[in-house]
Short mmCIF file of C-alpha atoms and ligand atoms in Angstrom, two decimals:
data_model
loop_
_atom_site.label_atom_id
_atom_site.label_comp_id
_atom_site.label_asym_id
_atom_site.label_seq_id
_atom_site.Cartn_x
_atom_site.Cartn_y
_atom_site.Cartn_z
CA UNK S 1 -30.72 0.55 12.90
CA UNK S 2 -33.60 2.15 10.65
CA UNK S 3 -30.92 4.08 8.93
CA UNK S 4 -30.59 3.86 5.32
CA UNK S 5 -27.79 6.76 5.33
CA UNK S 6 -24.79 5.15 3.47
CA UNK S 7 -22.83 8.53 3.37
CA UNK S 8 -21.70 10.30 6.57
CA UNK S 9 -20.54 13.91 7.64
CA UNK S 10 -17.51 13.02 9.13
CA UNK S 11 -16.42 10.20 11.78
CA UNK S 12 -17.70 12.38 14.61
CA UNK S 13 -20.78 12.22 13.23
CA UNK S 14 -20.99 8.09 12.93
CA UNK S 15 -19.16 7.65 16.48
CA UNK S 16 -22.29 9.89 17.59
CA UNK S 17 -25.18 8.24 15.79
CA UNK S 18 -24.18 4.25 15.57
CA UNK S 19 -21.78 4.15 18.72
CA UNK S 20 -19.94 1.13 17.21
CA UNK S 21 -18.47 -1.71 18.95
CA UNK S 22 -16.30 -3.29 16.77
CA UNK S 23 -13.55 -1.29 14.62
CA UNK S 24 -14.40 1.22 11.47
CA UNK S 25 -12.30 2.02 8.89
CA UNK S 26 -13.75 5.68 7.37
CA UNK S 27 -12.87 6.29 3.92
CA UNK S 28 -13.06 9.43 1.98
CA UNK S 29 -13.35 8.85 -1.38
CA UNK S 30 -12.65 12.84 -2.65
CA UNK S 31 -9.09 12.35 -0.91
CA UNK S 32 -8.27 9.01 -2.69
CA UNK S 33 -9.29 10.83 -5.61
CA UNK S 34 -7.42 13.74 -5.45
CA UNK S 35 -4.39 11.24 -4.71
CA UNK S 36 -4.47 9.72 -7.66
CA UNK S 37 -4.79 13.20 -9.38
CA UNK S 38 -1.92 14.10 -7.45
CA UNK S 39 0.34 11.03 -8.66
CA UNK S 40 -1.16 11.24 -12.44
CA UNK S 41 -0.35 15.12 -12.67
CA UNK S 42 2.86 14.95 -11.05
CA UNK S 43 4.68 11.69 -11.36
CA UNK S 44 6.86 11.69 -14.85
CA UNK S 45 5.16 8.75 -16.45
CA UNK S 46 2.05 5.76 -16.06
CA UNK S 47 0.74 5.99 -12.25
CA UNK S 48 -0.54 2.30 -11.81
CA UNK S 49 -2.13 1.07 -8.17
CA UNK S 50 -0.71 -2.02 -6.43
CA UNK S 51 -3.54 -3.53 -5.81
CA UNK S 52 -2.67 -5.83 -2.70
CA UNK S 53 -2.13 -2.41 -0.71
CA UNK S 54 -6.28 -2.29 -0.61
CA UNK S 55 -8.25 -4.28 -2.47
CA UNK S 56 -11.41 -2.97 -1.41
CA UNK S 57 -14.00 -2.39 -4.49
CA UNK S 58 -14.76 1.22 -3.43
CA UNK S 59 -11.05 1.92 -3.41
CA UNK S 60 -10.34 0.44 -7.22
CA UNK S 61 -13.80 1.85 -8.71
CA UNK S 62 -12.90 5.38 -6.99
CA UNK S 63 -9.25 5.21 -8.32
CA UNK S 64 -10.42 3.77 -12.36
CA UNK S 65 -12.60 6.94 -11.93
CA UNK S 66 -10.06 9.62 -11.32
CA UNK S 67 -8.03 8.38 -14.22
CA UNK S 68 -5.71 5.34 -13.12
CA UNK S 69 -5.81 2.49 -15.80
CA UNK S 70 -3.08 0.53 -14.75
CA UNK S 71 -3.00 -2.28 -11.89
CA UNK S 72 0.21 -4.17 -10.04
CA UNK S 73 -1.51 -7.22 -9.53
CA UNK S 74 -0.10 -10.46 -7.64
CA UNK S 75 -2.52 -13.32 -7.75
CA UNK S 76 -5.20 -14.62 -10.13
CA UNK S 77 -7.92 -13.17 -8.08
CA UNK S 78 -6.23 -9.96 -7.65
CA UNK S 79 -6.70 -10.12 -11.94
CA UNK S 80 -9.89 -10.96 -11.98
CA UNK S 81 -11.18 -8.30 -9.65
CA UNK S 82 -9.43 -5.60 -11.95
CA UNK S 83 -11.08 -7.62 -14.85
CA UNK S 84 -14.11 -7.41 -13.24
CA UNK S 85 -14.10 -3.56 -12.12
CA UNK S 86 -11.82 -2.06 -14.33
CA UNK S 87 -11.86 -4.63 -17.51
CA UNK S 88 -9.96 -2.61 -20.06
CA UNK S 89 -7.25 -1.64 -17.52
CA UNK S 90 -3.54 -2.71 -17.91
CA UNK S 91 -2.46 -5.86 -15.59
CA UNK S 92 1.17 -5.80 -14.74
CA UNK S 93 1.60 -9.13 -12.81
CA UNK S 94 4.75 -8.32 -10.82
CA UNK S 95 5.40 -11.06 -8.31
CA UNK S 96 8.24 -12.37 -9.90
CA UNK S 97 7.74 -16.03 -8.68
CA UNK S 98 4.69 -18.05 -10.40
CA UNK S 99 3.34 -20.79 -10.33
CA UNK S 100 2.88 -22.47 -13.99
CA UNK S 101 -1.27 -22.87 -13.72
CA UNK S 102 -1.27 -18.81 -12.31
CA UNK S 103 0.93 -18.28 -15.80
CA UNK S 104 -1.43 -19.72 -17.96
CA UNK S 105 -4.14 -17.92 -16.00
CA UNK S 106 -2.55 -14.31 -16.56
CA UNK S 107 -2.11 -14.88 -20.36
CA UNK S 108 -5.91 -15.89 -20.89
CA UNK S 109 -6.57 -12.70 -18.62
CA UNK S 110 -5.01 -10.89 -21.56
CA UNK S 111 -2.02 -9.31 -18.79
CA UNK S 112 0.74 -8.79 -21.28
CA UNK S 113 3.43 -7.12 -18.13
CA UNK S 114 5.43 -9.90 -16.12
CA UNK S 115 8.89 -9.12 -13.49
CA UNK S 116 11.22 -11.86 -12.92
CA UNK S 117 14.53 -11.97 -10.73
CA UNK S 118 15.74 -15.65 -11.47
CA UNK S 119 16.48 -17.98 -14.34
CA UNK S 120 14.12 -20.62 -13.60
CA UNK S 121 11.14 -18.15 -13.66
CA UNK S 122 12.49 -16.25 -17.11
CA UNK S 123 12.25 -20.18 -18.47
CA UNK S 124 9.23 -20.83 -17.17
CA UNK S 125 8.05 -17.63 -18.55
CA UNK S 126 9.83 -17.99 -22.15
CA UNK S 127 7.77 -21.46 -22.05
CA UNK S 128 4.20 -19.86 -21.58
CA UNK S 129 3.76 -16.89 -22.17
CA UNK S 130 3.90 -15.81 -26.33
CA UNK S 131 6.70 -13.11 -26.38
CA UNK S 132 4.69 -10.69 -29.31
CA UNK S 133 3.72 -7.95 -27.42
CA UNK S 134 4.62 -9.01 -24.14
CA UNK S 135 7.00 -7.25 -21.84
CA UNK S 136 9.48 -8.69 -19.20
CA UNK S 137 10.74 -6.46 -16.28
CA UNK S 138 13.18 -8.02 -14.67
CA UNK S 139 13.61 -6.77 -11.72
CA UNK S 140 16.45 -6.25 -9.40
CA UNK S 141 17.58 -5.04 -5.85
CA UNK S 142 20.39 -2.84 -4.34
CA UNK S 143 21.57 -2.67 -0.71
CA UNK S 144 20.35 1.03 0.06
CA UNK S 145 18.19 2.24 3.10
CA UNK S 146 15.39 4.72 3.27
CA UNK S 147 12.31 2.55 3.30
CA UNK S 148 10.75 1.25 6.84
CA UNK S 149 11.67 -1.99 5.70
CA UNK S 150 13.63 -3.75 3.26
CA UNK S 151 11.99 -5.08 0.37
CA UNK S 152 15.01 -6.95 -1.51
CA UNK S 153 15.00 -9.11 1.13
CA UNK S 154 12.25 -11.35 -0.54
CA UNK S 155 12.48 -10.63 -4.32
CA UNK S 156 15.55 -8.50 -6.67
CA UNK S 157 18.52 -10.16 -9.01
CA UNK S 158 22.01 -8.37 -8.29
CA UNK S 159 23.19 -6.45 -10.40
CA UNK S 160 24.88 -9.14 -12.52
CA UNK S 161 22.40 -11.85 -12.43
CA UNK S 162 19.75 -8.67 -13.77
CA UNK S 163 22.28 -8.01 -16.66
CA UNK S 164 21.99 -11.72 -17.64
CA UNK S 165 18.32 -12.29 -17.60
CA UNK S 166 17.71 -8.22 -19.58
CA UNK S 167 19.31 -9.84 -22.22
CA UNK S 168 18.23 -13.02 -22.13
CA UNK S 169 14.10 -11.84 -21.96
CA UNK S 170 15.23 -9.19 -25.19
CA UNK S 171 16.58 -12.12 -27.21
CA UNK S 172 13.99 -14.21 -26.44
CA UNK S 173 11.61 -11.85 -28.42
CA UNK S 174 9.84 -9.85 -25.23
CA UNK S 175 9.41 -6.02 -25.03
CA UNK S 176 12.94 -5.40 -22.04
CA UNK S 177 12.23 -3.85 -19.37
CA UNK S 178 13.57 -3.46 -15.64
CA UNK S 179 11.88 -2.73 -12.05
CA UNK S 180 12.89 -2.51 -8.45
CA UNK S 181 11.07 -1.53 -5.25
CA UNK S 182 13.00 0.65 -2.69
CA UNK S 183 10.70 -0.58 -0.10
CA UNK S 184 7.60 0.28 2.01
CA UNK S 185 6.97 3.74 3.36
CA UNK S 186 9.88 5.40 1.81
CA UNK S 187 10.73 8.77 3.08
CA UNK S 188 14.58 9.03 1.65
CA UNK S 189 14.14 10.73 -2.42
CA UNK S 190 17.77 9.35 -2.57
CA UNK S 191 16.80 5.70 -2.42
CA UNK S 192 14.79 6.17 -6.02
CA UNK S 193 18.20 8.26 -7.41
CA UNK S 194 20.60 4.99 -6.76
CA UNK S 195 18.18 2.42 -8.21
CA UNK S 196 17.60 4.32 -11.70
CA UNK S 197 21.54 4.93 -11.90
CA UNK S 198 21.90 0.88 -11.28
CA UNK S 199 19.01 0.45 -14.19
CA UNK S 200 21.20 2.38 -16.75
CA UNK S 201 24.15 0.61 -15.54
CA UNK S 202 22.38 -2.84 -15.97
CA UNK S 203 20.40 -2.14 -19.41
CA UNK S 204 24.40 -1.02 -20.93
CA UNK S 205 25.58 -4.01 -19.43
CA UNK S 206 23.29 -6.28 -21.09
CA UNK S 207 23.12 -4.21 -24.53
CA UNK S 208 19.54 -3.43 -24.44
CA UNK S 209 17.74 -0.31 -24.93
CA UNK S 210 15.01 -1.27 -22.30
CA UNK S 211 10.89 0.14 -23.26
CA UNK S 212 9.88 0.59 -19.41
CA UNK S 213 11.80 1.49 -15.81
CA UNK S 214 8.83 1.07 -13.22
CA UNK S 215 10.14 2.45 -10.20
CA UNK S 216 8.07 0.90 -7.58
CA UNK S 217 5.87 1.70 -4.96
CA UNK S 218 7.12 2.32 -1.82
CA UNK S 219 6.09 6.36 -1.75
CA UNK S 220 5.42 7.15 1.70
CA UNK S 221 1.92 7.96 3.23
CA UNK S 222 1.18 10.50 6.17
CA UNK S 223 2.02 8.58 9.20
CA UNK S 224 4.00 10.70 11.66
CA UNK S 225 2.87 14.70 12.42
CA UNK S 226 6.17 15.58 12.24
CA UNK S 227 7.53 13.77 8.85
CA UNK S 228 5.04 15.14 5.91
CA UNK S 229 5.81 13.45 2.55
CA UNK S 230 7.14 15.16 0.11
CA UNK S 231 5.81 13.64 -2.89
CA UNK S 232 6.84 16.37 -5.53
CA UNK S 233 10.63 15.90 -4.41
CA UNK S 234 10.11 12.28 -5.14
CA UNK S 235 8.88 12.82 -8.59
CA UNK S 236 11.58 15.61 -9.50
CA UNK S 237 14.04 13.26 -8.63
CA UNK S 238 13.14 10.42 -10.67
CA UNK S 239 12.65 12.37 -14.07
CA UNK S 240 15.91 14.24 -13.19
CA UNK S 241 17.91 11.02 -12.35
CA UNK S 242 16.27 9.11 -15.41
CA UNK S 243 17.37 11.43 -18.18
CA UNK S 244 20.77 11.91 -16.18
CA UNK S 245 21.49 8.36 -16.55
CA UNK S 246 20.24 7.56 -19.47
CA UNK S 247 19.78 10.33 -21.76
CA UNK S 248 18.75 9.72 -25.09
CA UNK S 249 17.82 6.35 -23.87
CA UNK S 250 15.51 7.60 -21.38
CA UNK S 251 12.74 4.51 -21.22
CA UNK S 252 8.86 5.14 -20.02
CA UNK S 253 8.67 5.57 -16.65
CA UNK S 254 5.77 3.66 -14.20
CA UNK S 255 4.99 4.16 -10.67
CA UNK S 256 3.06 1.03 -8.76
CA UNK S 257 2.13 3.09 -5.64
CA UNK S 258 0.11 1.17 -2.81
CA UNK S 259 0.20 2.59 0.48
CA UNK S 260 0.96 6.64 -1.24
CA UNK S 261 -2.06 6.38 -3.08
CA UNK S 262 -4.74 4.71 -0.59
CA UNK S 263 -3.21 5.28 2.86
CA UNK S 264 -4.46 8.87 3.73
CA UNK S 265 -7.86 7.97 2.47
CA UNK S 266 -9.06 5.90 5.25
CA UNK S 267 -8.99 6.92 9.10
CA UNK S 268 -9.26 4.01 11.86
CA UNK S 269 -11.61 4.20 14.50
CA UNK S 270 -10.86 1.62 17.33
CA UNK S 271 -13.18 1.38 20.38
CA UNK S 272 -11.43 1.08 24.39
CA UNK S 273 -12.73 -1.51 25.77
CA UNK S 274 -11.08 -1.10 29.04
CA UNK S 275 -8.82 0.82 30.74
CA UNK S 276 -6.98 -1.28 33.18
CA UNK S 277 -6.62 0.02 36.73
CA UNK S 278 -5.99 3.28 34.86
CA UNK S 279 -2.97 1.91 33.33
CA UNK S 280 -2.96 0.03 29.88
CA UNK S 281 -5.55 0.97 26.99
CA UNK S 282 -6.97 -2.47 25.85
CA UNK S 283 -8.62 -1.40 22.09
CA UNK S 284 -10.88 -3.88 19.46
CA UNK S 285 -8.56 -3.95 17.05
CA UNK S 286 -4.72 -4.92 16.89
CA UNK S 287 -2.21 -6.15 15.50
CA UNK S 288 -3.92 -9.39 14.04
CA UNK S 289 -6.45 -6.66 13.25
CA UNK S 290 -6.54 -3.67 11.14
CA UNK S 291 -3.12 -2.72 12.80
CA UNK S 292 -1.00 -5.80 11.73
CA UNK S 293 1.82 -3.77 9.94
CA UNK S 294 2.75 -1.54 12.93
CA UNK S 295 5.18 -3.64 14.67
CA UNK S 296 6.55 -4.13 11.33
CA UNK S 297 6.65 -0.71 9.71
CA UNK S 298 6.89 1.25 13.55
CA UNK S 299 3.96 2.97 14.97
CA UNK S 300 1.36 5.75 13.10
CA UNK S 301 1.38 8.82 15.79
CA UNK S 302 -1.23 10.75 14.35
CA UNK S 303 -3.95 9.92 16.72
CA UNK S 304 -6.60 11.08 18.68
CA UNK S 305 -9.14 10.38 21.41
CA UNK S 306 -12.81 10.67 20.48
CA UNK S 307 -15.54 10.85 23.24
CA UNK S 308 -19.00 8.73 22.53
CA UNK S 309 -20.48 12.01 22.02
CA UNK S 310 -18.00 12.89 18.78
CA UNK S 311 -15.87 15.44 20.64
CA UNK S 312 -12.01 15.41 20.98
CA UNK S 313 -10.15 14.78 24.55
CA UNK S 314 -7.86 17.41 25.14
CA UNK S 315 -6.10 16.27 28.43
CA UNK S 316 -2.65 16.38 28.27
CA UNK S 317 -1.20 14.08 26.29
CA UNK S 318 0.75 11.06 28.22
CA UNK S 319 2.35 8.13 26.57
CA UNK S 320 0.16 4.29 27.03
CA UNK S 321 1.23 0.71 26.36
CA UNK S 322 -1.93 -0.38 23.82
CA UNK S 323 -3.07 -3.70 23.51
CA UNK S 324 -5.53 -5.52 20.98
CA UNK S 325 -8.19 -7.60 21.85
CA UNK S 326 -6.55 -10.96 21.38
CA UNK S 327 -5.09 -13.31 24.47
CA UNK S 328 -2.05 -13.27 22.59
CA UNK S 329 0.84 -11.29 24.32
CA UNK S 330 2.65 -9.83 20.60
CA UNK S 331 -1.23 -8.07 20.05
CA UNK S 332 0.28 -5.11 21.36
CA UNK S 333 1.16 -1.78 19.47
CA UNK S 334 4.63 -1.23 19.54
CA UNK S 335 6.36 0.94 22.19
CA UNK S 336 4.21 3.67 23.83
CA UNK S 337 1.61 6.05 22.15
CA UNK S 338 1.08 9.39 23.23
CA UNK S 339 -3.11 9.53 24.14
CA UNK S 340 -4.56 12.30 25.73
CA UNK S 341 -4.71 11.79 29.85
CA UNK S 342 -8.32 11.97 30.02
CA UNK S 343 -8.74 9.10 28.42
CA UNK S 344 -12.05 6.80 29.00
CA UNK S 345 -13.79 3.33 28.60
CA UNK S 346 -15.91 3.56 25.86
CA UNK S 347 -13.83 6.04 23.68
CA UNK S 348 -12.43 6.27 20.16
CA UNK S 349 -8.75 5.99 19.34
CA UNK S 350 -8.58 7.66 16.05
CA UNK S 351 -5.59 6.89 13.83
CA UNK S 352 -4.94 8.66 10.50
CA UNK S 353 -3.47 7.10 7.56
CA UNK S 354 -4.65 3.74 7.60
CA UNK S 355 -5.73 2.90 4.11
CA UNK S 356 -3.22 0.80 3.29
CA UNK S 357 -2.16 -3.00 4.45
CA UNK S 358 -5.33 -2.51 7.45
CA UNK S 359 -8.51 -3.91 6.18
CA UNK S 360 -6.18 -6.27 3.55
CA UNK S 361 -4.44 -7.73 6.10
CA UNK S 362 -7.30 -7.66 9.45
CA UNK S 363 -8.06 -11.33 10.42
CA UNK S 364 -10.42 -13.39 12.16
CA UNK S 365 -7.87 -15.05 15.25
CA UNK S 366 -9.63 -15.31 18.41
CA UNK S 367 -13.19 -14.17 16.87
CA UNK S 368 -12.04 -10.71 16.44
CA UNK S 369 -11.68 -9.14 13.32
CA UNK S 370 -14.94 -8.02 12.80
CA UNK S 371 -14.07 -4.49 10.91
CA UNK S 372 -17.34 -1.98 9.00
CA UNK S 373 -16.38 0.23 6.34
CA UNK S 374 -18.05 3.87 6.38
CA UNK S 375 -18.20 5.95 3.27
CA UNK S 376 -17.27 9.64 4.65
CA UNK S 377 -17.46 13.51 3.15
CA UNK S 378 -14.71 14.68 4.98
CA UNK S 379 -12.23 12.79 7.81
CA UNK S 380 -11.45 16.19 9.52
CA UNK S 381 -11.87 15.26 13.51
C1 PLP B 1 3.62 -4.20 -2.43
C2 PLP B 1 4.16 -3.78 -3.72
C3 PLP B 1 3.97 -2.47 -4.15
C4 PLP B 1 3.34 -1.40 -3.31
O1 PLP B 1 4.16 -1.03 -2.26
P1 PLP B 1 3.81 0.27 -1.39
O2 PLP B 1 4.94 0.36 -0.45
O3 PLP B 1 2.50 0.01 -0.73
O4 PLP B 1 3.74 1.42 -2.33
C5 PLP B 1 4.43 -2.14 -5.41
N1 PLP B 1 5.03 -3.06 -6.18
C6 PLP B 1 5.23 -4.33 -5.81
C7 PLP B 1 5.89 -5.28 -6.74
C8 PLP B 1 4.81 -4.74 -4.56
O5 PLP B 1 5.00 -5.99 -4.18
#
């Protein structure tokens, strides 16, 4: 293109100049910073990033620089990207099932954080990793609602079993800890309050005065006009219900946002490729794209239409069935999305809040997939 701009105005301005054909993610690296700020300053204890949310090397260099030194990681090479960006930043490897070579891997990494939610991973762990200095979260899951979708599901002792494997991790010499997750995209303050009673419950049960309660991710992102998070009632909850329950006890508290730190950072820009026989918007990007997570997590409806030219339609809105790109017949965005009627071939649909789980989770099926990143000052449309 002859352009050696790496830093745009503002989407409009891209759109205008580069008139892309296959999907940009903008990112705005002032509003993932002053995220971070947001959850350092107001969240009761050590703000860490889980790292699967967006892995992108903008995203972690622009988060280490407004302050965050602490990383949920999942994977070996989720560790040695934060090694490599971020080397003297804390690795809590929280995906409580392990393989033995991705154990050994971690503890010559130098991660001294592990959760576990069964006996045969505790062993393995009492096996390989050396206790002095290491902690053990053991983490554990509660039937409560709240979140878009349920993360116990996959991973979380009960109760009981938690009780058993606390004390079992404290006698085996590691610093005791517990975690939970109430689940993606949650909107309910309650859902944190019932987990960090069940904590206290579970750390008497077992005997142990536990070092560390990391509360999860799951803090909610923009995603709906209507519903805007309330992050501050989140946080006020937490440190109330964690010296409520355990008073004197009160452990460390740590947060392992993903989506609530990264997701308002980005905006989506996906092109129409055809609007057929004025009916059904066909878009370059779906939901083996950049949009994977919305028939899981229910649709984002803060979007917009964006002429060629930069400008915003302003028809009247009217509700469309959108489909991806694919031939396959699930590549469609779930139910109906309200786009305004004067809609065209060739246009933008803008969606807000899509930093998290897009570009991690966009592949290549059916040679789509192709997705450009675009460093932005500001994402106002
Ligand atoms: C995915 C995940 C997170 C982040 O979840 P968000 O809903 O994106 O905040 C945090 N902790 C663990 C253990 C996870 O697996």
């Amino acid at each position: 293109m002859g352009l050696s701009k790496t830093i745009w105005t503002s989407p409009a301005e891209y759109v205008r100049t580069l008139s892309p054909e296959t999907p940009v993610l903008f990112f705005s690296p002032s509003i993932l910073q002053a995220m971070a700020r947001k959850f350092i300053d107001g969240f009761p204890g050590m703000v860490t990033y889980a790292v699967k949310s967006n892995p992108e090397d903008v995203v972690i260099e622009n988060l280490a620089a407004a302050g965050i030194r602490g990383f949920d990681v999942a994977s070996p090479a989720e560790m040695r990207l934060i090694r490599r960006l971020v080397p003297d930043a804390a690795l809590h490897y929280n995906n409580p099932v392990r393989a033995r070579h991705e154990i050994r891997t971690a503890v010559e990494l130098g991660v001294k954080s592990y959760s576990v939610d069964s006996g045969t991973e505790l062993d393995k762990l009492i096996e390989l990793v050396p206790a002095e200095g290491a902690e053990i979260s053991v983490r554990f899951k509660l039937p409560v609602a709240g979140a878009a979708y349920n993360f116990g599901a996959k991973f979380g002792a009960t109760v009981e079993l938690a009780t058993e494997l606390l004390a079992k991790a404290a006698a085996a010499g590691f610093i005791p800890s517990l975690t939970f997750h109430p689940g993606t995209q949650c909107t309910d303050p309650a859902a944190w309050g019932s987990y960090i009673g069940a904590a206290a419950e579970i750390a008497g049960g077992a005997g142990v005065r536990i070092a560390r309660l990391n509360v999860g991710g799951g803090f909610p992102n923009h995603r709906l006009n209507a519903v805007t998070p309330d992050l501050d009632a989140i946080f006020d909850l937490i440190d109330r219900t964690a010296t409520e329950a355990f008073g004197d006890a009160r452990p460390q508290l740590v947060c392992e946002p993903g989506r609530g730190l990264c997701g308002d950072a980005f905006t989506l820009a996906a092109r129409i490729k055809a609007v057929r026989d004025g009916q059904h918007v066909f878009l370059n990007d779906g939901t083996y794209g950049s949009l994977t997570e919305l028939p899981m997590i229910g649709v984002i409806d803060r979007i917009e239409v964006m002429t060629p030219q930069g400008t915003l339609r302003t028809g009247e809105k009217s509700d469309r069935i959108i489909f991806g790109p694919t031939c396959d017949s699930v590549d469609r965005l779930p139910g109906e999305l309200p786009l305004a009627g004067d809609v065209e071939e060739g246009d933008f649909v803008i969606f807000q809040g899509m930093g998290a789980y897009s570009a991690a989770t966009n592949t290549r099926f059916n040679g789509f997939g192709e997705l450009s990143m675009a460093t932005v000052l500001s994402l106002k449309l």
